Coordinates of C-alpha atoms and ligand atoms in Angstrom, one line a residue:
M261 CA 126.9 102.8 101.5
A262 CA 127.3 101.8 105.2
T263 CA 126.3 98.3 106.5
K264 CA 123.8 97.8 108.5
K265 CA 124.9 95.7 111.6
I266 CA 123.3 92.8 113.3
E267 CA 121.8 94.3 116.9
I268 CA 120.7 90.6 118.2
V269 CA 120.0 87.4 117.0
V270 CA 117.1 85.8 119.1
P271 CA 116.4 82.1 118.7
P272 CA 112.7 81.4 119.1
R273 CA 111.2 81.5 122.4
P274 CA 108.9 78.7 124.0
A275 CA 105.7 78.2 121.9
H276 CA 102.5 78.8 123.5
F277 CA 99.1 77.9 122.0
V278 CA 96.8 80.8 120.6
G279 CA 93.6 79.4 120.8
D280 CA 93.8 75.6 119.6
G281 CA 94.9 76.6 116.3
F282 CA 98.3 78.6 116.4
R283 CA 101.4 77.1 118.4
V284 CA 103.5 80.6 118.3
H285 CA 106.9 81.6 119.3
N286 CA 106.3 85.4 119.9
F287 CA 109.3 87.5 118.4
I288 CA 108.0 91.5 118.5
S289 CA 106.3 92.8 121.8
S290 CA 107.2 90.3 124.7
S291 CA 111.0 89.7 123.7
Y292 CA 114.0 90.7 125.3
R293 CA 114.9 93.9 123.5
L294 CA 112.0 93.8 121.3
D295 CA 109.3 95.3 122.6
M296 CA 106.5 97.4 121.0
E297 CA 108.4 100.5 120.8
R298 CA 111.6 99.0 119.3
M299 CA 109.9 97.5 116.0
D300 CA 107.2 100.5 115.9
P301 CA 105.5 100.1 113.6
F302 CA 105.3 96.5 113.6
I303 CA 104.5 95.5 116.9
L304 CA 103.8 92.1 117.4
M305 CA 105.2 89.4 115.7
D306 CA 103.7 85.7 116.3
Y307 CA 105.3 83.1 114.3
N308 CA 103.8 79.5 114.0
S309 CA 107.4 77.7 113.1
K310 CA 106.4 74.2 110.7
F311 CA 103.9 72.1 112.8
Y312 CA 101.6 69.1 112.2
F313 CA 98.4 69.3 112.8
P314 CA 96.8 65.8 113.1
P315 CA 93.3 65.3 111.0
S316 CA 90.6 67.0 113.0
E317 CA 87.0 66.9 112.4
T318 CA 86.7 70.4 113.7
P319 CA 88.5 73.1 112.3
K320 CA 91.1 74.3 114.9
G321 CA 91.6 78.1 115.5
V322 CA 90.4 81.1 117.5
G323 CA 87.0 82.0 118.2
V324 CA 85.5 85.4 117.7
H325 CA 87.3 88.4 119.4
P326 CA 87.9 92.0 118.7
H327 CA 90.5 94.2 117.3
R328 CA 90.9 98.0 117.5
G329 CA 94.0 100.6 116.7
F330 CA 96.3 98.5 114.1
E331 CA 96.2 95.9 111.5
T332 CA 96.8 92.0 111.8
V333 CA 98.8 90.7 108.9
T334 CA 98.7 86.9 108.2
I335 CA 101.4 85.3 106.0
A336 CA 100.7 81.5 105.0
Y337 CA 103.9 79.5 104.2
Q338 CA 102.1 76.1 104.9
G339 CA 98.8 75.1 105.8
K340 CA 95.5 76.8 105.2
V341 CA 93.3 79.6 107.1
A342 CA 89.8 80.7 106.6
H343 CA 89.1 84.3 108.3
H344 CA 85.9 86.2 109.0
D345 CA 85.1 89.8 110.2
S346 CA 82.5 91.9 111.4
S347 CA 82.7 94.4 108.3
G348 CA 82.1 91.4 105.6
G349 CA 85.7 90.9 105.3
G350 CA 86.9 87.2 104.6
G351 CA 88.5 84.6 102.7
I352 CA 91.1 81.6 102.7
I353 CA 94.8 82.2 102.5
G354 CA 96.9 79.5 101.6
E355 CA 100.5 78.3 100.9
G356 CA 102.2 82.2 99.5
D357 CA 99.1 84.2 100.1
V358 CA 98.6 87.4 102.9
Q359 CA 95.5 88.4 104.4
W360 CA 95.9 92.4 105.5
M361 CA 92.7 93.3 107.8
T362 CA 93.1 96.7 109.2
A363 CA 91.0 96.8 112.0
A364 CA 90.9 100.4 112.6
S365 CA 88.1 101.6 114.7
G366 CA 87.0 98.0 115.4
V367 CA 86.2 94.9 114.1
L368 CA 84.9 91.4 115.5
H369 CA 86.9 88.7 113.7
K370 CA 88.1 84.4 113.7
E371 CA 90.9 82.8 112.5
Y372 CA 90.8 79.0 112.2
H373 CA 92.1 76.5 110.0
E374 CA 90.5 76.2 106.4
E375 CA 87.9 73.0 106.9
N376 CA 89.8 70.7 104.3
F377 CA 92.9 71.3 105.4
S378 CA 91.6 70.3 109.0
K379 CA 89.8 67.2 107.8
K380 CA 93.2 65.8 106.0
G381 CA 95.9 67.6 108.7
G382 CA 98.9 68.7 107.5
D383 CA 102.2 70.8 108.2
F384 CA 100.9 74.4 108.8
Q385 CA 103.7 77.5 109.2
M386 CA 102.2 81.2 109.2
V387 CA 103.4 84.5 110.8
Q388 CA 101.3 87.0 112.1
L389 CA 102.2 90.8 112.1
W390 CA 100.4 93.6 113.7
V391 CA 101.3 96.9 112.3
N392 CA 100.6 99.8 114.2
L393 CA 98.3 102.7 112.8
P394 CA 99.2 106.6 113.4
A395 CA 96.4 108.0 115.5
K396 CA 94.7 109.8 113.1
D397 CA 94.0 106.6 111.5
K398 CA 93.4 104.3 114.8
M399 CA 89.4 105.2 113.9
S400 CA 89.2 104.9 110.4
K401 CA 87.0 102.2 108.7
P402 CA 87.9 98.4 108.7
K403 CA 89.3 97.3 105.7
Y404 CA 90.3 94.3 104.3
Q405 CA 93.1 93.4 101.7
G406 CA 93.0 89.3 100.6
I407 CA 96.6 89.2 98.4
K408 CA 96.8 85.9 96.3
N409 CA 100.4 84.8 96.1
Q410 CA 100.2 85.1 92.0
D411 CA 99.1 88.7 92.6
I412 CA 102.0 89.4 94.4
N413 CA 104.6 91.4 92.7
K414 CA 107.9 89.5 92.4
Y415 CA 111.4 91.1 91.7
Q416 CA 113.6 88.2 89.8
L417 CA 117.5 87.8 91.3
A418 CA 120.3 87.2 89.1
E419 CA 121.6 84.3 87.5
N420 CA 117.9 82.7 88.7
S421 CA 119.3 82.5 92.2
G422 CA 115.7 82.8 93.4
E423 CA 113.0 86.1 93.9
I424 CA 111.8 88.6 96.1
E425 CA 108.3 88.6 97.3
V426 CA 107.1 92.5 97.3
I427 CA 104.3 92.2 99.8
A428 CA 104.3 95.5 100.6
G429 CA 106.7 98.3 100.0
E430 CA 109.5 98.2 97.5
Y431 CA 112.1 96.0 96.1
K432 CA 114.6 97.3 93.2
G433 CA 111.8 99.3 91.8
I434 CA 109.2 96.4 92.3
K435 CA 106.4 98.0 94.1
G436 CA 104.5 95.8 96.8
S437 CA 101.2 94.6 96.7
A438 CA 99.4 95.9 99.6
S439 CA 98.5 99.2 100.7
T440 CA 99.7 100.8 104.0
F441 CA 99.0 103.4 106.6
T442 CA 102.6 104.2 106.5
P443 CA 105.7 103.5 104.7
L444 CA 106.6 100.2 105.5
H445 CA 108.5 97.0 103.7
L446 CA 107.3 93.2 103.7
Q447 CA 109.2 90.9 101.8
N448 CA 109.8 87.0 101.3
A449 CA 113.1 86.4 100.0
L450 CA 113.1 82.9 98.3
L451 CA 116.9 82.1 97.6
K452 CA 118.0 78.8 95.7
E453 CA 120.9 76.9 96.1
G454 CA 124.0 79.3 96.5
G455 CA 121.4 82.5 96.1
S456 CA 122.0 85.9 97.7
A457 CA 120.5 89.2 97.6
D458 CA 121.1 92.6 98.7
F459 CA 118.6 95.0 100.8
S460 CA 118.7 98.8 101.7
F461 CA 116.5 100.6 103.9
P462 CA 116.4 103.9 105.8
E463 CA 118.7 104.0 109.0
S464 CA 116.0 105.3 111.0
Y465 CA 113.5 102.4 109.7
N466 CA 113.4 99.4 112.2
T467 CA 114.9 96.5 110.3
A468 CA 114.6 92.8 110.9
L469 CA 114.0 89.5 109.2
L470 CA 113.0 85.8 110.5
V471 CA 114.6 82.9 108.5
L472 CA 111.7 80.6 107.9
E473 CA 113.5 77.7 106.0
G474 CA 117.1 76.7 105.4
N475 CA 120.1 78.6 107.0
V476 CA 121.8 81.9 105.9
S477 CA 124.1 84.1 106.4
V478 CA 123.5 87.9 107.0
N479 CA 126.2 89.9 106.1
G480 CA 128.5 87.0 106.7
E481 CA 127.3 86.0 110.0
P482 CA 125.8 82.6 110.2
V483 CA 122.2 82.4 111.2
S484 CA 119.6 79.2 111.4
T485 CA 116.1 78.2 110.8
D486 CA 113.3 80.0 112.9
H487 CA 115.9 82.7 114.5
F488 CA 115.1 86.3 114.1
V489 CA 117.6 89.0 113.7
L490 CA 117.2 92.5 114.8
F491 CA 119.5 95.3 113.0
E492 CA 120.6 98.2 114.5
N493 CA 119.7 101.7 113.2
Q494 CA 122.5 102.8 111.4
G495 CA 123.8 101.8 108.2
T496 CA 121.6 101.1 105.0
E497 CA 122.9 98.0 103.2
F498 CA 122.7 94.2 104.1
N499 CA 123.4 91.0 102.5
I500 CA 121.6 87.6 103.2
Q501 CA 123.4 84.2 101.5
T502 CA 122.5 80.7 101.4
E503 CA 124.4 77.7 100.5
K504 CA 121.5 75.5 100.1
G505 CA 118.6 77.3 99.6
A506 CA 116.3 79.4 102.3
K507 CA 113.2 81.7 102.5
V508 CA 113.3 84.5 104.2
L509 CA 110.4 87.4 105.6
I510 CA 112.2 90.9 105.8
L511 CA 109.9 93.7 107.3
S512 CA 111.2 97.8 107.5
G513 CA 109.5 100.2 108.7
E514 CA 109.7 103.9 109.4
P515 CA 108.4 104.2 113.1
I516 CA 105.6 105.9 113.8
G517 CA 106.7 107.6 116.8
E518 CA 103.6 108.2 119.3
S519 CA 103.1 106.8 122.5
I520 CA 101.9 103.2 122.7
A521 CA 98.8 102.1 124.8
A522 CA 98.1 98.2 124.8
Q523 CA 95.8 96.1 126.3
G524 CA 94.8 92.7 125.0
P525 CA 93.1 93.5 121.1
F526 CA 93.8 96.9 121.6
V527 CA 96.8 98.9 120.6
M528 CA 95.7 103.0 121.1
N529 CA 97.6 105.8 122.1
T530 CA 96.4 106.4 125.2
R531 CA 94.8 104.6 128.4
E532 CA 91.9 106.7 128.2
E533 CA 91.2 105.0 124.3
I534 CA 91.8 101.4 126.4
K535 CA 88.8 102.3 128.3
Q536 CA 87.0 103.6 125.4
A537 CA 87.7 100.5 123.0
I538 CA 86.9 98.0 126.3
N539 CA 83.2 100.1 126.7
D540 CA 82.8 100.1 123.2
F541 CA 83.2 96.6 122.8
N542 CA 80.9 95.7 125.9
Q543 CA 78.1 98.0 124.4
G544 CA 78.4 95.5 121.3
K545 CA 79.8 98.4 119.3
F546 CA 82.2 96.2 117.2
G547 CA 79.1 94.9 115.2
Y548 CA 78.3 91.3 115.0
L549 CA 79.8 87.9 114.4
E550 CA 78.2 84.7 114.2
Ligands
MN156 MN1 92.9 88.7 115.8

């Protein structure tokens, strides 16, 4: 089996705030060599690296805003987030939980630190991905999957060296918990001291990883915490190893391969559809949310 080589290791860009509750490094969509097309179907990745939020009586976050044409996937590593949307979806996610919101034809939603977390303050670490939808599904009905960590299927690595949480897709026969519109894999590798894991994805899939905790070797090359690794679209196999323990997010997906027209919170196929989205939003067609 051919090794999937590293194309580039991307250090975290300077952080910026989304609303007042998410201090993120953007990796996908605006980084050098990581535009929306390059990681299709993953069209955005914002990473809130571990950051301490002091106690606040008013929960911090992002107020009501629309989305159309894709899915927002939030993975909580530390801290808690509460979500509400205009299609009735909502919930609280905490450490190890995942929120998979299909905006599709359009929702309004808001994303805030959960009330008690906010009052106490604490370390906060999250990833938000935008997963594109194919043209045929962009105007389908919104949907919400709140996935608790206990409901995420896990693969136990040999010699008690850790586990793979299979959020979506498959790892060595263990199926992911989230349903997806196109073939993709999303997994957390939780490696203990001396742990190691092998991965295999088709050449054509756009594949990357983000190191969340610890330091790892990827195919023998050292990669530090908060760094992102993009793989070439050649070869199928790669390996990650750690000496002292690590947590790594793995993503791999079949490119949708359609044209992308994006503006703010809307991601469609054409400029015409973007104009339509803006008109529909201005006319209140995305529903209502207080
Ligand atoms: Mn949003």
